[in-house]
Short mmCIF file of C-alpha atoms and ligand atoms in Angstrom, two decimals:
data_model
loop_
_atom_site.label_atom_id
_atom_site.label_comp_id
_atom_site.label_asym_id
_atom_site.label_seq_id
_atom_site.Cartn_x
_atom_site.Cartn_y
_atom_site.Cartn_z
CA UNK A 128 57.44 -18.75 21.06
CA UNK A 129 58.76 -19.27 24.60
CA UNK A 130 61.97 -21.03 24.95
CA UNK A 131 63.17 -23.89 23.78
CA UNK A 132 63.48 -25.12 27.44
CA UNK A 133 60.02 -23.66 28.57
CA UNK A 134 57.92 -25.16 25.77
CA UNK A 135 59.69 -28.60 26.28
CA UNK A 136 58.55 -28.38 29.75
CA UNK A 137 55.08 -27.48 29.27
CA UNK A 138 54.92 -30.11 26.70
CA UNK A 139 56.15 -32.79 28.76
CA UNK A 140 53.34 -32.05 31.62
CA UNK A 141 50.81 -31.43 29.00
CA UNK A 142 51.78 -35.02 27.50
CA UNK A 143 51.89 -36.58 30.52
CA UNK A 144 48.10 -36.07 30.67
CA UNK A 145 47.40 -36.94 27.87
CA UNK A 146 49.10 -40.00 28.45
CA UNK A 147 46.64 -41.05 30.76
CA UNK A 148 49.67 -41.34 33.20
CA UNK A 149 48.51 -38.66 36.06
CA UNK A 150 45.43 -40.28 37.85
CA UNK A 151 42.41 -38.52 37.63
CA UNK A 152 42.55 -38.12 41.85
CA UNK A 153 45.54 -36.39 41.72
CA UNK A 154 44.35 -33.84 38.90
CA UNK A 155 41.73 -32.84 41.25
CA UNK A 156 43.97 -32.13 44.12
CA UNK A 157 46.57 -30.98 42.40
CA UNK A 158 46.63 -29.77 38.99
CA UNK A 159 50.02 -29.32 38.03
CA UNK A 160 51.60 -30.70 41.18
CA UNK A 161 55.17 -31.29 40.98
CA UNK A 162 55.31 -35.17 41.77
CA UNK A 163 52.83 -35.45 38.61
CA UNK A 164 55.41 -33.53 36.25
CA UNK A 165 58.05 -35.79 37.26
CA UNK A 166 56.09 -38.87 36.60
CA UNK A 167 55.71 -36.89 33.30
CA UNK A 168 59.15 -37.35 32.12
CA UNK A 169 58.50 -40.52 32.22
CA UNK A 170 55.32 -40.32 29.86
CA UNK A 171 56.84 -39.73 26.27
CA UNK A 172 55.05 -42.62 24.16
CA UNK A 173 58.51 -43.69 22.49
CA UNK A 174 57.28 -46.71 20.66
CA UNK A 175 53.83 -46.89 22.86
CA UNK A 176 50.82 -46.08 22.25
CA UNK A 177 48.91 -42.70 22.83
CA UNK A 178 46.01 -43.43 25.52
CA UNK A 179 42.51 -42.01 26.50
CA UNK A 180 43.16 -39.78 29.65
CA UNK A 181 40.94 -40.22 32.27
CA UNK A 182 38.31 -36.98 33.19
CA UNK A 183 39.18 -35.91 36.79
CA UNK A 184 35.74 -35.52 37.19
CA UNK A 185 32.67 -37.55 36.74
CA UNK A 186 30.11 -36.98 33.62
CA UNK A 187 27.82 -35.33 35.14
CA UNK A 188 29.76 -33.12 37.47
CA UNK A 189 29.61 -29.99 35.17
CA UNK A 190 25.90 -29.84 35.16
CA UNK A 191 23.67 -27.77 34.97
CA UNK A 192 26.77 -26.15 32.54
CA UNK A 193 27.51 -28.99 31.04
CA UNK A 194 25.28 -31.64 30.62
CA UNK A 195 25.85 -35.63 31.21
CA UNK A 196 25.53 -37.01 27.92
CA UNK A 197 27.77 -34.43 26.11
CA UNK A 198 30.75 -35.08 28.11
CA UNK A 199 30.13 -38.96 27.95
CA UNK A 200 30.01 -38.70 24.46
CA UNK A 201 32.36 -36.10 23.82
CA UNK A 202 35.09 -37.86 25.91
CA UNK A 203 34.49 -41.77 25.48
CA UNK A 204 33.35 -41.29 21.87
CA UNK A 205 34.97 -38.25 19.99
CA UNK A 206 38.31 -38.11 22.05
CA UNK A 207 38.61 -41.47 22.20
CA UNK A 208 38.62 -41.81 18.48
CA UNK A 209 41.13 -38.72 17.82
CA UNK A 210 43.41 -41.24 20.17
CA UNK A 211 42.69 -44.24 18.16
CA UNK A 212 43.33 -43.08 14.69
CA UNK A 213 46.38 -41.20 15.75
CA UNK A 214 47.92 -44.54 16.89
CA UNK A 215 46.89 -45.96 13.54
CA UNK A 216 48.01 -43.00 11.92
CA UNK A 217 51.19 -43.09 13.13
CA UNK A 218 51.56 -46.65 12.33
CA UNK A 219 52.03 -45.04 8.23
CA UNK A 220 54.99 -42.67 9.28
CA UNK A 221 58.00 -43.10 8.06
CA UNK A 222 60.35 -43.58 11.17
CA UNK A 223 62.95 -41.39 9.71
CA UNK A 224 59.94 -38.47 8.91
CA UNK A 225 58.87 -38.41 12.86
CA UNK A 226 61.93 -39.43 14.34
CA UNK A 227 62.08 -40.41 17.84
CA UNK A 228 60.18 -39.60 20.58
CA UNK A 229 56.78 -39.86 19.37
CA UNK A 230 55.72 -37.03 21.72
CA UNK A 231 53.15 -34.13 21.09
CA UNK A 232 56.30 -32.26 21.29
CA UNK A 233 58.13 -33.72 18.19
CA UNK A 234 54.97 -33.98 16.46
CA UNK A 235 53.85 -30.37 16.13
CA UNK A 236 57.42 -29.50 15.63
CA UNK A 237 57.42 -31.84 12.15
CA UNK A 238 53.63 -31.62 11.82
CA UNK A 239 54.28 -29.75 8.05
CA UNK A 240 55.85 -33.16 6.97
CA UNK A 241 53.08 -35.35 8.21
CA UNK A 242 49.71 -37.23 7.30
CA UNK A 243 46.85 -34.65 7.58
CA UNK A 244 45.70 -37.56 10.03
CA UNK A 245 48.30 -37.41 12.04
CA UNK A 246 47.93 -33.61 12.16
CA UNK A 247 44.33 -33.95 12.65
CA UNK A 248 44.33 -36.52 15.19
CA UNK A 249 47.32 -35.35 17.35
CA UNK A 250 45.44 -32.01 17.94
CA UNK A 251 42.01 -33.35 18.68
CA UNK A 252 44.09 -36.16 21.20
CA UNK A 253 46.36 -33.03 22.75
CA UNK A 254 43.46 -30.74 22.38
CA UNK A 255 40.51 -32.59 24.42
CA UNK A 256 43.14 -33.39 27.02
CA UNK A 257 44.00 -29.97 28.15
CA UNK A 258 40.24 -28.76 27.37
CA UNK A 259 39.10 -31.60 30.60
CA UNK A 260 41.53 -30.30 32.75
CA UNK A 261 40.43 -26.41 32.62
CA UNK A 262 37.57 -27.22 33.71
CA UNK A 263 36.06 -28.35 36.84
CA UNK A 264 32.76 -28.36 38.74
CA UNK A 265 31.80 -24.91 41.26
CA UNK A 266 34.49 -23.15 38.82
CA UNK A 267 34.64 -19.71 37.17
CA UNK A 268 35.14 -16.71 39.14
CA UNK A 269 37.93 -14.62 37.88
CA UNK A 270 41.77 -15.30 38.19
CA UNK A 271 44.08 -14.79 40.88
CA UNK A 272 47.22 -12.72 41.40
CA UNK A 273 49.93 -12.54 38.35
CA UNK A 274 47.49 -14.33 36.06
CA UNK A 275 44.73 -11.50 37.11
CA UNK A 276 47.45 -8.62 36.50
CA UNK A 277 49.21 -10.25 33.12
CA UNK A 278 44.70 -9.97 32.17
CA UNK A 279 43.86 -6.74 32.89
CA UNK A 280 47.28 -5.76 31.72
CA UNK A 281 46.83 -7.25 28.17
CA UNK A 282 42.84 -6.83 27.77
CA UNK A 283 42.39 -3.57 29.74
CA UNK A 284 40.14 -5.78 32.58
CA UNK A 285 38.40 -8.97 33.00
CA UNK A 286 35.32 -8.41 31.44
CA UNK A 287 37.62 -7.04 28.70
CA UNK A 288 39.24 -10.12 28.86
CA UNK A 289 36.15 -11.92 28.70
CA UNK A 290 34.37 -10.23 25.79
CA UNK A 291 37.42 -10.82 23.45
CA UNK A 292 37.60 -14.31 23.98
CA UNK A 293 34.05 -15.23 23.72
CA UNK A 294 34.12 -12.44 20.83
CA UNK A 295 36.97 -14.73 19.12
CA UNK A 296 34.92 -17.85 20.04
CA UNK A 297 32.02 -17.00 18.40
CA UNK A 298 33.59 -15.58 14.90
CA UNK A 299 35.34 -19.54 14.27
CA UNK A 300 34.12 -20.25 11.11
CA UNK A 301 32.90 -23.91 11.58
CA UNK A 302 34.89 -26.26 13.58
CA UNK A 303 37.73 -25.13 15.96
CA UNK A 304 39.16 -23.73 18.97
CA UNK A 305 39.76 -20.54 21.13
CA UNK A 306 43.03 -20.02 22.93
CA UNK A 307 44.56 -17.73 25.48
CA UNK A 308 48.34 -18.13 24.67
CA UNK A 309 51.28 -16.99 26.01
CA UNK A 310 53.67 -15.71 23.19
CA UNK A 311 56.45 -14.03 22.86
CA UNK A 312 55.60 -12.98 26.66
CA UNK A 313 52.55 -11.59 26.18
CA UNK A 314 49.24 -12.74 26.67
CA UNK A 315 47.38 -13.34 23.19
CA UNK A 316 43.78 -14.12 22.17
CA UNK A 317 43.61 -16.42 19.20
CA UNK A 318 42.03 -19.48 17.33
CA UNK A 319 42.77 -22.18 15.12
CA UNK A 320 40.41 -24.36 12.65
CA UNK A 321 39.62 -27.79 12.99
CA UNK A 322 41.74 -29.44 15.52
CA UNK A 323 45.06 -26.85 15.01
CA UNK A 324 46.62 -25.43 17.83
CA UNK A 325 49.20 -22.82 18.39
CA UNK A 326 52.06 -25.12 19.16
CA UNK A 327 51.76 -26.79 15.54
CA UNK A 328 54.62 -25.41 13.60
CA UNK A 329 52.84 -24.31 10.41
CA UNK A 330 52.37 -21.45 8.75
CA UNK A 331 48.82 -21.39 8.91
CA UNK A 332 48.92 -20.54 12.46
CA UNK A 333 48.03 -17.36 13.02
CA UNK A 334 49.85 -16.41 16.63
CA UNK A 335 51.87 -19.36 17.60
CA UNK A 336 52.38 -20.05 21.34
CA UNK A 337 51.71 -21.94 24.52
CA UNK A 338 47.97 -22.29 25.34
CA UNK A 339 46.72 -21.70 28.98
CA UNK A 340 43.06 -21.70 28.25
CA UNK A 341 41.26 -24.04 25.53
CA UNK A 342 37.95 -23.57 24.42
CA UNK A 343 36.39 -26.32 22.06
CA UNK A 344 33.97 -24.46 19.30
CA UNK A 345 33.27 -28.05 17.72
CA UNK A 346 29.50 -27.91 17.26
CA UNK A 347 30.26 -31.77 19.16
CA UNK A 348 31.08 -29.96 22.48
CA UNK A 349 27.41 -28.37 22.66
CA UNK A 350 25.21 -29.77 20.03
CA UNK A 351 22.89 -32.02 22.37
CA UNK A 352 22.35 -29.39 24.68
CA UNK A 353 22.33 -25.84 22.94
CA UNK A 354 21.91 -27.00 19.80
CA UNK A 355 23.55 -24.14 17.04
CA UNK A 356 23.57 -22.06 19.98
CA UNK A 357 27.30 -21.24 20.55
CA UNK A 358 27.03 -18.20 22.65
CA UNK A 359 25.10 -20.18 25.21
CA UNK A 360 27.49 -23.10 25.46
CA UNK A 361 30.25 -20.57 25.66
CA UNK A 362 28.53 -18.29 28.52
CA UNK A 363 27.82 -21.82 30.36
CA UNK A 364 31.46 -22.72 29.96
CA UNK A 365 32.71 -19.53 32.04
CA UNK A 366 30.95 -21.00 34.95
CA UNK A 367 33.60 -24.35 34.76
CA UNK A 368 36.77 -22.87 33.63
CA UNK A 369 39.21 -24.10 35.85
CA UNK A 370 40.89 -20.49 36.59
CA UNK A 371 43.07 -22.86 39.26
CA UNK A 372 44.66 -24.67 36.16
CA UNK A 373 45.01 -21.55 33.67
CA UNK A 374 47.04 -19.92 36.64
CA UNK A 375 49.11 -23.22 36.90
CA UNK A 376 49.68 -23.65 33.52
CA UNK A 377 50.97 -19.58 33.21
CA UNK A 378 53.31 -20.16 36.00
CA UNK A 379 54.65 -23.20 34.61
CA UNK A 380 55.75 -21.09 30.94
CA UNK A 381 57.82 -18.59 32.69
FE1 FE2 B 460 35.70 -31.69 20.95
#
């Protein structure tokens, strides 16, 4: 795990988001700009209520990748209802359980003590949000600079790289997620079940860290389109991964 200081950080932006608080204009422009993380510290739901982000893009501007109708649904129908039964979720904690804020933050921290909903629901809400932000239409390519050298470092070279993760993708038993994480330092490959994710502080998690790449395996993110066919969703989704935002996010752990 990074620092204390690092992860609070990343968690911050990463809630901010979620929040729904960084418009969707700005996202395109600018990632992780720096007025946006500011704005963040403001986003910590302390008594509020957890919000469906807006996609800073339009449905249909990840075809042919990804098609119209599986983001529509997959945003405005399956995130959407991660968001809405975490806020009802949350409504059953015991205040002196969670505590204060009720951030992603403090939540995966106590996430052991918690409703399996909560658990459930505040990984598919944190999940989906940075999973629409890595991507983005006339995407893929490779990465840039550190990012590029921390890859071929780690995984030998991009294609390297790239077989590992779609290689870790494609052995998720059922429903779950693939994850390039930065822990301890070092660049990991990794993935979680259901809607887990490496910052949740259980022992279940297999490498626990800060994700800079996302990859839904939910048969929900490619059902209408490939059908079972989970290789070709995930060799579609190379041509939208936001390699922009991955490098963004990496900078921002250090
Ligand atoms: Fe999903």
């Amino acid at each position: 795990m990074e620092s204390n200081n690092s992860r609070r950080n990343f968690l911050k932006k990463s809630a901010a988001i979620a929040m729904g608080t960084i418009a969707a204009t700005s996202i395109v422009n600018n990632v992780f700009g720096a007025s946006e993380y500011i704005e963040k510290e403001k986003a910590t739901p302390d008594g509020g209520k957890f919000t469906l982000p807006m996609l800073p893009y339009n449905y249909d501007a990840l075809e042919p990748h990804i098609d119209k109708l599986t983001m529509e649904i997959h945003h405005s129908k399956h995130h959407q209802g991660y968001v809405t039964n975490l806020n009802k979720a949350l409504e059953t904690v015991d205040g002196n359980v969670l505590g204060s804020p009720q951030s992603f933050e403090n939540i995966f921290d106590k996430v052991a003590k918690l409703p399996t909903a909560v658990r459930n629901n505040a990984g598919g809400h944190y999940n989906h949000s940075l999973f629409w932000i890595l991507m983005k239409p006339n995407a893929g390519g490779q990465p840039k600079g550190k990012l590029a050298a921390a890859i071929n470092a780690s995984f030998g070279s991009f294609d390297g790289f790239k077989t590992q993760f779609t290689d870790a993708s494609m052995k998720r038993f059922g429903s779950g997620w693939s994850w390039l994480v930065v822990s301890k330092g070092k660049l990991v490959i990794t993935s979680t079940a259901n809607q887990d994710n490496p910052l949740m502080n259980l022992d279940s998690i297999e490498v626990k860290g800060t994700p800079i790449i996302a990859l839904d395996v939910w048969e929900h993110a490619y059902y209408l389109k490939n059908q079972n066919r989970r290789a070709e969703y995930i060799a579609s989704w190379w041509n939208v991964l936001n390699w922009d935002a991955v490098e963004s996010l990496f900078a921002a752990v250090k």
